[in-house]
PDB file of C-alpha atoms and ligand atoms in Angstrom:
ATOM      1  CA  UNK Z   1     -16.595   6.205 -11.087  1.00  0.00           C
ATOM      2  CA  UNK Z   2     -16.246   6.140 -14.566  1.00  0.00           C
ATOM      3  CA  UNK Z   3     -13.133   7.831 -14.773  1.00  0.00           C
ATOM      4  CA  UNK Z   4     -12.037   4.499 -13.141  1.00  0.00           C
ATOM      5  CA  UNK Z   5     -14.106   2.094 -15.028  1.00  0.00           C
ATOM      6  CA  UNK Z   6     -12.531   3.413 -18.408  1.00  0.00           C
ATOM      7  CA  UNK Z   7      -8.977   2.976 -16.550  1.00  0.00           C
ATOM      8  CA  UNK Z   8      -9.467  -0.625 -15.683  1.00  0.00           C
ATOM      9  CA  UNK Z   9     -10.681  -1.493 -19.389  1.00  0.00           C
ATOM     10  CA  UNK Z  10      -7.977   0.091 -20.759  1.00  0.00           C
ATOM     11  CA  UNK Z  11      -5.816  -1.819 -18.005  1.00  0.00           C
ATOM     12  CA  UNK Z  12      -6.975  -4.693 -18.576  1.00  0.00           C
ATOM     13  CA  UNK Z  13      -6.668  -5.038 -22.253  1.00  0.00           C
ATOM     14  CA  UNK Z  14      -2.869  -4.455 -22.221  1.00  0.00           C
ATOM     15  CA  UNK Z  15      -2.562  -6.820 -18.521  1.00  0.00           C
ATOM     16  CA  UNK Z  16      -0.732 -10.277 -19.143  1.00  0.00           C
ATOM     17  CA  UNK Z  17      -1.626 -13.530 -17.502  1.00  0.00           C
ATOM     18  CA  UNK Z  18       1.051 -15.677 -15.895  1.00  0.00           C
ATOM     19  CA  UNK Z  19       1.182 -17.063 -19.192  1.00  0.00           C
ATOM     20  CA  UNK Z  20       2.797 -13.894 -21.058  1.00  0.00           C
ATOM     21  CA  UNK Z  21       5.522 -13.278 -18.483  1.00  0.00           C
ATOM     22  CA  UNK Z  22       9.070 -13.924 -19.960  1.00  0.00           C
ATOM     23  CA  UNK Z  23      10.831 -12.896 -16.854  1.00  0.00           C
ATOM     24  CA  UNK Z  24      11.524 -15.647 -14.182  1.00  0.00           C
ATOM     25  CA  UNK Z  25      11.623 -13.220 -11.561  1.00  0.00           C
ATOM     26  CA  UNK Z  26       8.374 -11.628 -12.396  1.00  0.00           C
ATOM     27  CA  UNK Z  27       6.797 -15.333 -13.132  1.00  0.00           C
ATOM     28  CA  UNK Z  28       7.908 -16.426  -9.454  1.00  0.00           C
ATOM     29  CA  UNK Z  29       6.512 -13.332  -8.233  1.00  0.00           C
ATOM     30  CA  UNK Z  30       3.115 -13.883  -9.637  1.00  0.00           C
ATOM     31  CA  UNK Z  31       2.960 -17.801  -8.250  1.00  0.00           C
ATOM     32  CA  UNK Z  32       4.793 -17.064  -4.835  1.00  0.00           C
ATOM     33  CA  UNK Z  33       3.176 -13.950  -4.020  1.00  0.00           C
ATOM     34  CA  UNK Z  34       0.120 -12.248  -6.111  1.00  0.00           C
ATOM     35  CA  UNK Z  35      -1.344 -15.647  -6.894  1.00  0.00           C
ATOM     36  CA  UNK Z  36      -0.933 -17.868  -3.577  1.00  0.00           C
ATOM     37  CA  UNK Z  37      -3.319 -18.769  -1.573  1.00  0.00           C
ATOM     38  CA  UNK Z  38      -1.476 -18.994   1.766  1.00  0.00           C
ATOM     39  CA  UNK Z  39      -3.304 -17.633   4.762  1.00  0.00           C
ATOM     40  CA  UNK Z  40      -1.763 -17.191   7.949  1.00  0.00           C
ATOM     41  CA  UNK Z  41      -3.587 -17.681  11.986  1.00  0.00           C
ATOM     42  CA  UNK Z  42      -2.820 -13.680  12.017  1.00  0.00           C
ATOM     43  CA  UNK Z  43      -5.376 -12.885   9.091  1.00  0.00           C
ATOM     44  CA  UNK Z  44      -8.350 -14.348  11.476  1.00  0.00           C
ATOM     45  CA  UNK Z  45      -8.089 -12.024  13.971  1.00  0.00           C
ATOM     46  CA  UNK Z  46      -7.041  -8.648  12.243  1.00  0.00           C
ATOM     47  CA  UNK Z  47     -10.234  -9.766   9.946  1.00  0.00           C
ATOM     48  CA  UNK Z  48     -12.907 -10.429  12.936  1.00  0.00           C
ATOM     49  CA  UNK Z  49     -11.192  -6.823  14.174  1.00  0.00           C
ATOM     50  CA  UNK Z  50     -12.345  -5.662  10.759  1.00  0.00           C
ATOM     51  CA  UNK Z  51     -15.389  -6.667  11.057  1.00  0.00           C
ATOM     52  CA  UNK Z  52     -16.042  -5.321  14.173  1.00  0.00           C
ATOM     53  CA  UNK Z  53     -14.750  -1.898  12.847  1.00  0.00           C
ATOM     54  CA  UNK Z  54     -17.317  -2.255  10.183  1.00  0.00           C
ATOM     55  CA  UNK Z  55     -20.519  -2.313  12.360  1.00  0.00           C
ATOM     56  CA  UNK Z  56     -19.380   0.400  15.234  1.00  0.00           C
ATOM     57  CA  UNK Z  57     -21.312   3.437  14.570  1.00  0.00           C
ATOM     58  CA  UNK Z  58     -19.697   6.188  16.575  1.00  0.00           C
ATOM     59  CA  UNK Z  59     -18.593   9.337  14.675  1.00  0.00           C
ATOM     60  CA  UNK Z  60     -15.450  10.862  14.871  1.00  0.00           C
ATOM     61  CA  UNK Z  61     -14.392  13.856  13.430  1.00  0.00           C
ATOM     62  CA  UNK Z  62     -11.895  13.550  10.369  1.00  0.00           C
ATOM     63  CA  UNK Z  63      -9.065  16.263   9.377  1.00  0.00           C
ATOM     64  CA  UNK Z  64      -8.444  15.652   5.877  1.00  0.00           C
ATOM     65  CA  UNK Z  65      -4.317  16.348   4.740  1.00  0.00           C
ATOM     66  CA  UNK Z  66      -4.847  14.882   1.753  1.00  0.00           C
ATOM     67  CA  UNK Z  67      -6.522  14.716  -1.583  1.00  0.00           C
ATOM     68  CA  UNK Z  68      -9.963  13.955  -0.356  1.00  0.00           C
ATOM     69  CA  UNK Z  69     -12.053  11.257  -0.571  1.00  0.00           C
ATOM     70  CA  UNK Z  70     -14.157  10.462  -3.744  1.00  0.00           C
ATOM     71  CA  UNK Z  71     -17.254   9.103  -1.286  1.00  0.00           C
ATOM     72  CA  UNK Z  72     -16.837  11.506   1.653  1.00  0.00           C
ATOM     73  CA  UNK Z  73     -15.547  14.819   0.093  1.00  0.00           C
ATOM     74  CA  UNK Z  74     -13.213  16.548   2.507  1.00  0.00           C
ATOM     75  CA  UNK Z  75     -13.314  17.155   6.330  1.00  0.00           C
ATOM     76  CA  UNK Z  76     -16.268  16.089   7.828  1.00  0.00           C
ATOM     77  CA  UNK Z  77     -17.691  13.442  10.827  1.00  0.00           C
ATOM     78  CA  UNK Z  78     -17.328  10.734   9.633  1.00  0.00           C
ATOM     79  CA  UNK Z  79     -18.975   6.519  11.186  1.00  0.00           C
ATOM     80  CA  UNK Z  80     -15.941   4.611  11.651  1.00  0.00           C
ATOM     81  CA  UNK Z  81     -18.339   1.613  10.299  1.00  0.00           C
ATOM     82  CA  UNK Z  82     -17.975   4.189   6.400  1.00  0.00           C
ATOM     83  CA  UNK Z  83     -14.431   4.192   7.002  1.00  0.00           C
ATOM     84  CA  UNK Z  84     -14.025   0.667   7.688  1.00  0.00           C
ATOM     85  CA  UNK Z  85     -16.182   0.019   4.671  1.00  0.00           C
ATOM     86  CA  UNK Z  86     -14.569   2.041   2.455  1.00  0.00           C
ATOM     87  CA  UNK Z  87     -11.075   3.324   2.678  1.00  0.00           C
ATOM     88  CA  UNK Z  88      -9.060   0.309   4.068  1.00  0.00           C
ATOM     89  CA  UNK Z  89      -7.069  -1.863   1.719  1.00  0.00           C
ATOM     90  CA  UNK Z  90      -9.383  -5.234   1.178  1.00  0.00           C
ATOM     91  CA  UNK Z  91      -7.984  -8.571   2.482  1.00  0.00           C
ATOM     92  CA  UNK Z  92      -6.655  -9.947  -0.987  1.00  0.00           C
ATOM     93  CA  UNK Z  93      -4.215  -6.655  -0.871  1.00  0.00           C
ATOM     94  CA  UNK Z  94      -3.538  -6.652   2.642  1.00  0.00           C
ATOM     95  CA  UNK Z  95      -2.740 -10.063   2.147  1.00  0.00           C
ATOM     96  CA  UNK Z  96      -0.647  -9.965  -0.790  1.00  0.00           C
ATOM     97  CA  UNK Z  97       1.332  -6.810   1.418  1.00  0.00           C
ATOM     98  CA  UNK Z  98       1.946  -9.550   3.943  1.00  0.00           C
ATOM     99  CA  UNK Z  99       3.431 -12.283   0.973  1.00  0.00           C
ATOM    100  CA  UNK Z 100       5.739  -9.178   0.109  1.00  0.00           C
ATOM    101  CA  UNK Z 101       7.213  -8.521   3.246  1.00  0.00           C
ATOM    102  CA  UNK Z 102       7.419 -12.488   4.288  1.00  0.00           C
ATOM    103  CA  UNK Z 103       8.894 -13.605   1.085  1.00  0.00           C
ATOM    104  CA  UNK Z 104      11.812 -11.117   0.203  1.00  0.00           C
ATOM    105  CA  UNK Z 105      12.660 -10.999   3.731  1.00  0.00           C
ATOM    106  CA  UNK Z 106      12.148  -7.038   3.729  1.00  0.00           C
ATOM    107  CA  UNK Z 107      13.674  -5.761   7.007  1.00  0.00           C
ATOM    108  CA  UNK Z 108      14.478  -4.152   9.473  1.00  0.00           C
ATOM    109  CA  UNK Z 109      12.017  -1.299   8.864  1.00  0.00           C
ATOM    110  CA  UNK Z 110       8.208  -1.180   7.164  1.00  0.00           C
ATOM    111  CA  UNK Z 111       6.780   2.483   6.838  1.00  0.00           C
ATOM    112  CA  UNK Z 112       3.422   3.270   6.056  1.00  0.00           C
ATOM    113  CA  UNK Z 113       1.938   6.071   4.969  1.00  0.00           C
ATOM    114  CA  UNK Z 114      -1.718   6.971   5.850  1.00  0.00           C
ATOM    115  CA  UNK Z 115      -2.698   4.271   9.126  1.00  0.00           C
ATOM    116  CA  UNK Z 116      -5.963   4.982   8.999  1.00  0.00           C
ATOM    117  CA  UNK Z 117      -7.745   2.228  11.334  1.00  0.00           C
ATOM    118  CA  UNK Z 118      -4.768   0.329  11.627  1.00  0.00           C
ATOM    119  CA  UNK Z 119      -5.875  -3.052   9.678  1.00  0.00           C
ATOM    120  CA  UNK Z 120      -3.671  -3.090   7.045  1.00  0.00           C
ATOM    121  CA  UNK Z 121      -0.504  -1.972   9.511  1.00  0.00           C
ATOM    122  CA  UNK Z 122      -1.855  -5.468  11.625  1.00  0.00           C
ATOM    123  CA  UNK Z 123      -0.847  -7.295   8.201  1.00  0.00           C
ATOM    124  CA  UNK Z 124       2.458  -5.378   7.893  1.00  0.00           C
ATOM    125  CA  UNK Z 125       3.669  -5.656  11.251  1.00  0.00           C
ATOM    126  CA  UNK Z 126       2.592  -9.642  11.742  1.00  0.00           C
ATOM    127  CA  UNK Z 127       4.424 -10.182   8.224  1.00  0.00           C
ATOM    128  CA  UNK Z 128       7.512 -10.378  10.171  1.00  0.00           C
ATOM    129  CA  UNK Z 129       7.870  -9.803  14.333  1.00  0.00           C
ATOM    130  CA  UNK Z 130      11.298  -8.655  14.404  1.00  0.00           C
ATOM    131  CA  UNK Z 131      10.743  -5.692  11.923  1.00  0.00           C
ATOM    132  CA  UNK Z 132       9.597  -2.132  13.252  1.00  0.00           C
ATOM    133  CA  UNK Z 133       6.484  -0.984  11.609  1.00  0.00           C
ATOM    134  CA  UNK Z 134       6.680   3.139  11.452  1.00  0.00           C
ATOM    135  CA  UNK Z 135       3.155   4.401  10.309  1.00  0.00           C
ATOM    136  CA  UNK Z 136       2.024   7.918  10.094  1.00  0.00           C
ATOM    137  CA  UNK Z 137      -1.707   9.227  10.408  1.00  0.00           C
ATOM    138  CA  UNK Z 138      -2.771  12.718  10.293  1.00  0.00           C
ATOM    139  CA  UNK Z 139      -5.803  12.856  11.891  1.00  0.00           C
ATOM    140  CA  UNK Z 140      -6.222  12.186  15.881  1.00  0.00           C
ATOM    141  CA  UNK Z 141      -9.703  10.888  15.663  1.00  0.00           C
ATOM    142  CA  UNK Z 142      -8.688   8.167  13.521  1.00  0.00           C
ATOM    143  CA  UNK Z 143      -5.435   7.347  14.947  1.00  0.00           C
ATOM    144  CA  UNK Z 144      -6.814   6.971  18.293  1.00  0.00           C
ATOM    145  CA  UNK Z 145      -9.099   3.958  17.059  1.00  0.00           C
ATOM    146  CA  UNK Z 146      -5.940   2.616  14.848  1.00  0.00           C
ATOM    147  CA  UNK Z 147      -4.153   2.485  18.054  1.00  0.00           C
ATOM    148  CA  UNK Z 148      -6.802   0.547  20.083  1.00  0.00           C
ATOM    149  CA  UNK Z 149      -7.189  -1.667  16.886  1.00  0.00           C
ATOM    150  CA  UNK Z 150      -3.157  -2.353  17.838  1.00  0.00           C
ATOM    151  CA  UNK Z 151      -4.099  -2.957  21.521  1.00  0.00           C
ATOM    152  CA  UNK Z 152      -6.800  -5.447  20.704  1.00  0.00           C
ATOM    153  CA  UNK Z 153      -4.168  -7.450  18.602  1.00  0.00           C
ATOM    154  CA  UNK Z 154      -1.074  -7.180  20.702  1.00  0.00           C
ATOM    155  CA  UNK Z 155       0.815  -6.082  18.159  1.00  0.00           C
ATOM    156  CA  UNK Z 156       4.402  -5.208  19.731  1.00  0.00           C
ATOM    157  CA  UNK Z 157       6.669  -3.574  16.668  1.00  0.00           C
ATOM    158  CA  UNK Z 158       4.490  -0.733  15.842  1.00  0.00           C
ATOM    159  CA  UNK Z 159       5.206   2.549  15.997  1.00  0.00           C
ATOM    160  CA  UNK Z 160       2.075   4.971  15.533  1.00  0.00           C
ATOM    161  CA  UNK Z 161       3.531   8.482  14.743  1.00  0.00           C
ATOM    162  CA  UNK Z 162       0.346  11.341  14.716  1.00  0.00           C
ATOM    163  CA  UNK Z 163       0.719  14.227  12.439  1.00  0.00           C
ATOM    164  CA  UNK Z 164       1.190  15.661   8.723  1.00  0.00           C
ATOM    165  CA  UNK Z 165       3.570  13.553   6.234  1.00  0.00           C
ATOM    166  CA  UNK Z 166       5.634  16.428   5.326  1.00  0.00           C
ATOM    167  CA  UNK Z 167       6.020  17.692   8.884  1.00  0.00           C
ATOM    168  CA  UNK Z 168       6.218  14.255  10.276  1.00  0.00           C
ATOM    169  CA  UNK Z 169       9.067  12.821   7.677  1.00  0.00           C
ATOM    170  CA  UNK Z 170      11.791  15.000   7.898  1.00  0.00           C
ATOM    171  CA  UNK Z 171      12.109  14.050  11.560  1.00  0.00           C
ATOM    172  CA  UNK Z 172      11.501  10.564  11.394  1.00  0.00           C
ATOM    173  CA  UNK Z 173      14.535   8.757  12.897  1.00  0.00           C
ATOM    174  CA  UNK Z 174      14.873   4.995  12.350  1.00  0.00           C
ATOM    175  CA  UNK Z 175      17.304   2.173  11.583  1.00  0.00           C
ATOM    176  CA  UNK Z 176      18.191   2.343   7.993  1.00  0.00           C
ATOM    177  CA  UNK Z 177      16.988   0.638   5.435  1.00  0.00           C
ATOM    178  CA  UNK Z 178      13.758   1.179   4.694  1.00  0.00           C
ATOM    179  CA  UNK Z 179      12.492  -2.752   3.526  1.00  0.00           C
ATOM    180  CA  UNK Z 180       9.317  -2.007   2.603  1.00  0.00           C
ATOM    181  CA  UNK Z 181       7.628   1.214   2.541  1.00  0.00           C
ATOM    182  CA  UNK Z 182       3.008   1.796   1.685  1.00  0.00           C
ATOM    183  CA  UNK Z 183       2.805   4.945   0.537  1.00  0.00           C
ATOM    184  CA  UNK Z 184      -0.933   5.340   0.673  1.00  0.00           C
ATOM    185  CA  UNK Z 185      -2.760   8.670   1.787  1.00  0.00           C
ATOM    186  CA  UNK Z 186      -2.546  12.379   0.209  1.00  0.00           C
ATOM    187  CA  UNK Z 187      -2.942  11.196  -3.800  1.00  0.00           C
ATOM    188  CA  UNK Z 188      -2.030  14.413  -5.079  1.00  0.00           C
ATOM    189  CA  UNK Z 189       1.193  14.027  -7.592  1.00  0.00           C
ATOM    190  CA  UNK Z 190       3.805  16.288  -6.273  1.00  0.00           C
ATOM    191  CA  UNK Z 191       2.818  14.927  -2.628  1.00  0.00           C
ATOM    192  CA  UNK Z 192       2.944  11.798  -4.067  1.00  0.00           C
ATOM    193  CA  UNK Z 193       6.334  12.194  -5.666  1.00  0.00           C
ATOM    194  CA  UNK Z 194       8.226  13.602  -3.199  1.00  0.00           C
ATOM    195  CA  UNK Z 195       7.306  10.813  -0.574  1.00  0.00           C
ATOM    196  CA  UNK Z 196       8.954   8.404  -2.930  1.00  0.00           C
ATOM    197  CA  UNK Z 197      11.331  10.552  -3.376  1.00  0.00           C
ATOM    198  CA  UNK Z 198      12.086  10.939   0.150  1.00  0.00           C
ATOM    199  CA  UNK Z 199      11.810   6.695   0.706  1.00  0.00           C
ATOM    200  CA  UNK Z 200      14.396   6.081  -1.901  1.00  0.00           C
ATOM    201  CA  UNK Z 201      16.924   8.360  -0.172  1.00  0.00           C
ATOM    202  CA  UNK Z 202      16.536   5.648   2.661  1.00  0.00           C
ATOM    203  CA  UNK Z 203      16.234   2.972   0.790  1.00  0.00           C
ATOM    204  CA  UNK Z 204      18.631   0.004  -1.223  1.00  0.00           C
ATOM    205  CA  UNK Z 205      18.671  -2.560  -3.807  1.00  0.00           C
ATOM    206  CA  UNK Z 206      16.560  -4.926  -1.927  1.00  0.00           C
ATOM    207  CA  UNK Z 207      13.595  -1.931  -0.400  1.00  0.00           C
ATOM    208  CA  UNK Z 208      10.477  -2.319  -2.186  1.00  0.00           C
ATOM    209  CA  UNK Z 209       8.012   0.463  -2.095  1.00  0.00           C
ATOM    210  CA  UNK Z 210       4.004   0.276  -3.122  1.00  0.00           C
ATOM    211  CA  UNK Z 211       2.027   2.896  -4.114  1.00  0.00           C
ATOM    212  CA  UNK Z 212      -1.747   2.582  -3.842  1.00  0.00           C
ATOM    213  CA  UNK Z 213      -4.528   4.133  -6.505  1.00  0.00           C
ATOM    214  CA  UNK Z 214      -1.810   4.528  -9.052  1.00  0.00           C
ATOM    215  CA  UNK Z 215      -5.342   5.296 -11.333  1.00  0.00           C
ATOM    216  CA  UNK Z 216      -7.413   7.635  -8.696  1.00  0.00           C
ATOM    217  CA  UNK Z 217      -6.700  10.603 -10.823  1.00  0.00           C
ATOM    218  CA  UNK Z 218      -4.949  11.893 -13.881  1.00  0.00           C
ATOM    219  CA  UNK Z 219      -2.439  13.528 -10.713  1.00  0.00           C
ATOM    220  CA  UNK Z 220      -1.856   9.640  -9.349  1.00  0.00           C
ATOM    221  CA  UNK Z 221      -1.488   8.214 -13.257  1.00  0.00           C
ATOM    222  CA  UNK Z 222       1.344  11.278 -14.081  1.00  0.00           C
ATOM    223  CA  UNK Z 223       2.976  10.265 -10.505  1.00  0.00           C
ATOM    224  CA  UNK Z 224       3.254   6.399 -11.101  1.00  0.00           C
ATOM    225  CA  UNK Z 225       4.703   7.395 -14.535  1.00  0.00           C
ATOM    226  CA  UNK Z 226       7.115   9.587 -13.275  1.00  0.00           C
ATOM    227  CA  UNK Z 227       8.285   7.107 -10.587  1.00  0.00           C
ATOM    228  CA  UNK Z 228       8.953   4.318 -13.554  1.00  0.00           C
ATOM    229  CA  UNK Z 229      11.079   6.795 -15.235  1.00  0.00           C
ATOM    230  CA  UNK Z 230      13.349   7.551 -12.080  1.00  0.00           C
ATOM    231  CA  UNK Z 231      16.823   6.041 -12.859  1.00  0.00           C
ATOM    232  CA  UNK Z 232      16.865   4.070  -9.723  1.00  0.00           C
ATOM    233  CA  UNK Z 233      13.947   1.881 -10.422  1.00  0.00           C
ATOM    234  CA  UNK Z 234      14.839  -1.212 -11.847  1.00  0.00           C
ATOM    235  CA  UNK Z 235      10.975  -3.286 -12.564  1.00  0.00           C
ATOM    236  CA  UNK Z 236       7.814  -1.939 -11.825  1.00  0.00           C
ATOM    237  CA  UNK Z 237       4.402  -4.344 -11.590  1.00  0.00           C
ATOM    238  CA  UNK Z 238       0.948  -2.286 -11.985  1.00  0.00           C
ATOM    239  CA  UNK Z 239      -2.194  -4.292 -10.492  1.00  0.00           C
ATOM    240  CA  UNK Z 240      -4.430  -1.557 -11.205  1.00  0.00           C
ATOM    241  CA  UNK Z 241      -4.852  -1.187  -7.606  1.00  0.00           C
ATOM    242  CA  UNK Z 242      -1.596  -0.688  -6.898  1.00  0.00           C
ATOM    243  CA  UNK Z 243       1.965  -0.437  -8.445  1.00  0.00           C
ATOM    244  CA  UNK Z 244       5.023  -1.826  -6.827  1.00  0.00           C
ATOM    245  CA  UNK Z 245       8.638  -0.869  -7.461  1.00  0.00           C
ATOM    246  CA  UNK Z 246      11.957  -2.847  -7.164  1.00  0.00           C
ATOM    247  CA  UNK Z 247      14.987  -1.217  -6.908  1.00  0.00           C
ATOM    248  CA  UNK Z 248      16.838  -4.476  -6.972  1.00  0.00           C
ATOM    249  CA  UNK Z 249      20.053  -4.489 -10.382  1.00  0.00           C
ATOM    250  CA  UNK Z 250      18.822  -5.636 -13.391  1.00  0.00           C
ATOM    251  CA  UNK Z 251      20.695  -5.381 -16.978  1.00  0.00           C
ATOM    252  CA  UNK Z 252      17.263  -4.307 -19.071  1.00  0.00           C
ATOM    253  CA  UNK Z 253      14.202  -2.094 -17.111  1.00  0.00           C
ATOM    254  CA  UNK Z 254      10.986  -3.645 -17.433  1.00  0.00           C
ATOM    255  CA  UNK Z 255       7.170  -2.462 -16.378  1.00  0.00           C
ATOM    256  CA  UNK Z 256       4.880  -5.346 -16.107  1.00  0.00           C
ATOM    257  CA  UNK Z 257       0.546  -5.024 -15.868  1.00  0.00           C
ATOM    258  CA  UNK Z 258      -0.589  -7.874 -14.473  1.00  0.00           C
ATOM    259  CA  UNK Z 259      -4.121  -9.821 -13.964  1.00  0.00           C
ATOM    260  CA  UNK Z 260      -4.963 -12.830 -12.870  1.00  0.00           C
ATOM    261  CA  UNK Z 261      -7.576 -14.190 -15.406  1.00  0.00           C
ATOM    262  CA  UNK Z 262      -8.132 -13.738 -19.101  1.00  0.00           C
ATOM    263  CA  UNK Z 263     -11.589 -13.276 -18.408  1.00  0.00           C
TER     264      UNK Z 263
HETATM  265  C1  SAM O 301      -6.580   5.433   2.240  1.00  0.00           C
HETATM  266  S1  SAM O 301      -6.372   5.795   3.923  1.00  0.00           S
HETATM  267  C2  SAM O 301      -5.161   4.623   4.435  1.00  0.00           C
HETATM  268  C3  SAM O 301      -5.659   3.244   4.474  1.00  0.00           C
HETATM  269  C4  SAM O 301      -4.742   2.257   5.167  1.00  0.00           C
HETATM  270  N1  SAM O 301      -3.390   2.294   4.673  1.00  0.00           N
HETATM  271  C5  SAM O 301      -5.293   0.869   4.959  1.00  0.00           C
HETATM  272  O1  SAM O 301      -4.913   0.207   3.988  1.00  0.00           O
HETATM  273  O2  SAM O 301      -6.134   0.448   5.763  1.00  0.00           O
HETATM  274  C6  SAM O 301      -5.400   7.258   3.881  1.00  0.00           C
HETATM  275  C7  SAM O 301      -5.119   7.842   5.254  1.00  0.00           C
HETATM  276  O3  SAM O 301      -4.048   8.761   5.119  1.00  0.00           O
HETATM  277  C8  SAM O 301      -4.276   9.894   5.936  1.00  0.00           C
HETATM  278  N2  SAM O 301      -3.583  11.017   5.290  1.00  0.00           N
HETATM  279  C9  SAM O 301      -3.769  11.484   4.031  1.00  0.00           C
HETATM  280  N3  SAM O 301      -2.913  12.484   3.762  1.00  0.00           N
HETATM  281  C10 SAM O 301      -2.153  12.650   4.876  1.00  0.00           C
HETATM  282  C11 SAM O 301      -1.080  13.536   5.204  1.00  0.00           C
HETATM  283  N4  SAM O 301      -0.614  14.446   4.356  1.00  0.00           N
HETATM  284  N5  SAM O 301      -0.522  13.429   6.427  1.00  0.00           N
HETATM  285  C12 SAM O 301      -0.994  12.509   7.326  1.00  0.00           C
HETATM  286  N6  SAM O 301      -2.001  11.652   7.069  1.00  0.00           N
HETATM  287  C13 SAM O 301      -2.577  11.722   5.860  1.00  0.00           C
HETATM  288  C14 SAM O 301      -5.803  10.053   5.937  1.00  0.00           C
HETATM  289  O4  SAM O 301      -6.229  10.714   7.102  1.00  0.00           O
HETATM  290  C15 SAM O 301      -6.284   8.612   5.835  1.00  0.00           C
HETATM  291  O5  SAM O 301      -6.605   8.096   7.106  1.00  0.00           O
END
């Protein structure tokens, strides 16, 4: 906890305001998609399926594949009410996902990585109807509620693939390009680095990819910084949270930090 705490300060005295951003691209990103406001009908439901998630109180039994969980430690039973509590991506993200998706038109294929209960793969896949949504979840106990959370919101263009990342990628076959891709479960660096890796093989100028708790750990801090160095990544925009890359040509690189408020 205080690991994190010292990140953030340290975050947020070197974050700009929408008032310090030179670039136009990165200014129209911050009014049309990390500031707005819009809400969409979708966001009601996949949020009163949230809610439900966070007051059932059945166990189920958790394989862990990745780096752990600060809260939980590794491999144990586990209520899904915890999980829905605490290791889902909260509604301003999952929301701001969404703006991604709908507002560079990234298509034909979303990937995430790490389902868990499904909610924030509801926000990817209702961001746009025509794309497929490929996510991958390790363990069975949790993918089998992430799959009725799918059923109880009729959601059509999702594909729910079971199993390990590294076993499960190297087989994944899909339409190519990847237009978006979450990479958020096993926070470990070289896991962490080689998924991206992996994405930009399938990706192009327009794919953006997200990485979540790009300040977990010293491991997720060395991995975000290696991923702004790679050649192919063109602007990078930390909010603490998460980081997201664009791959899109540009003539100078640029990392960004952004916050909302001075205060
Ligand atoms: C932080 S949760 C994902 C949260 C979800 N994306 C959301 O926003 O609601 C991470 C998930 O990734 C899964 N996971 C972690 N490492 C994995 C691996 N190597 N292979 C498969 N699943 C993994 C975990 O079981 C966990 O459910």
């Amino acid at each position: 906890m205080l690991f994190i705490v010292r990140k953030y300060l340290g975050f947020y005295f070197t974050a700009k305001t929408k008032y310090g951003i030179h670039s136009p691209f990165v200014f129209d990103f911050f009014n049309q998609v990390y500031d707005s406001n819009t809400s969409y009908y979708s966001f009601v439901a996949i949020e009163y399926v949230r809610e439900k998630l966070k007051s059932n109180s059945n166990r189920i039994n958790v394989e862990d594949f990745g780096a752990g969980s600060r809260r939980f430690g590794k491999g144990k039973k586990r209520k899904i009410s915890k999980i829905a509590a605490t290791s889902l991506q909260q509604p301003k993200m999952t929301a701001l996902l969404f703006r991604l998706i709908n507002y560079y038109n990234l298509k034909p294929v979303v990937l995430e990585l790490g389902t868990s209960l499904g909610i924030t793969t509801a926000y990817l896949s209702n961001a746009n109807k025509n794309n497929t949504v490929y996510t991958i979840e390790g363990s069975k106990e949790i993918a089998k509620v992430a799959n009725n959370v799918f059923k109880q919101l009729a959601l059509k263009n999702v594909k729910l693939v079971i199993g390990n990342f590294d076993m499960v990628l190297p087989r994944l076959e899909f339409p190519q390009p990847l237009g978006f891709v979450y990479i958020d479960g096993n926070h470990k660096k070289e896991a962490t680095l080689s998924y991206f890796n992996w994405a930009l093989e399938k990706a192009n100028e327009q794919t953006i990819i997200v990485v979540d708790d790009i300040y977990w750990s010293n491991d997720m801090i060395q991995a975000w910084d290696e991923i702004k160095e790679n050649e192919r990544v063109s602007l990078t925009i930390d909010l603490f949270k998460l980081g997201i890359v664009f791959l899109h040509k540009v003539q100078v690189k640029e990392h960004f930090k952004l916050k909302k408020t001075i205060f």
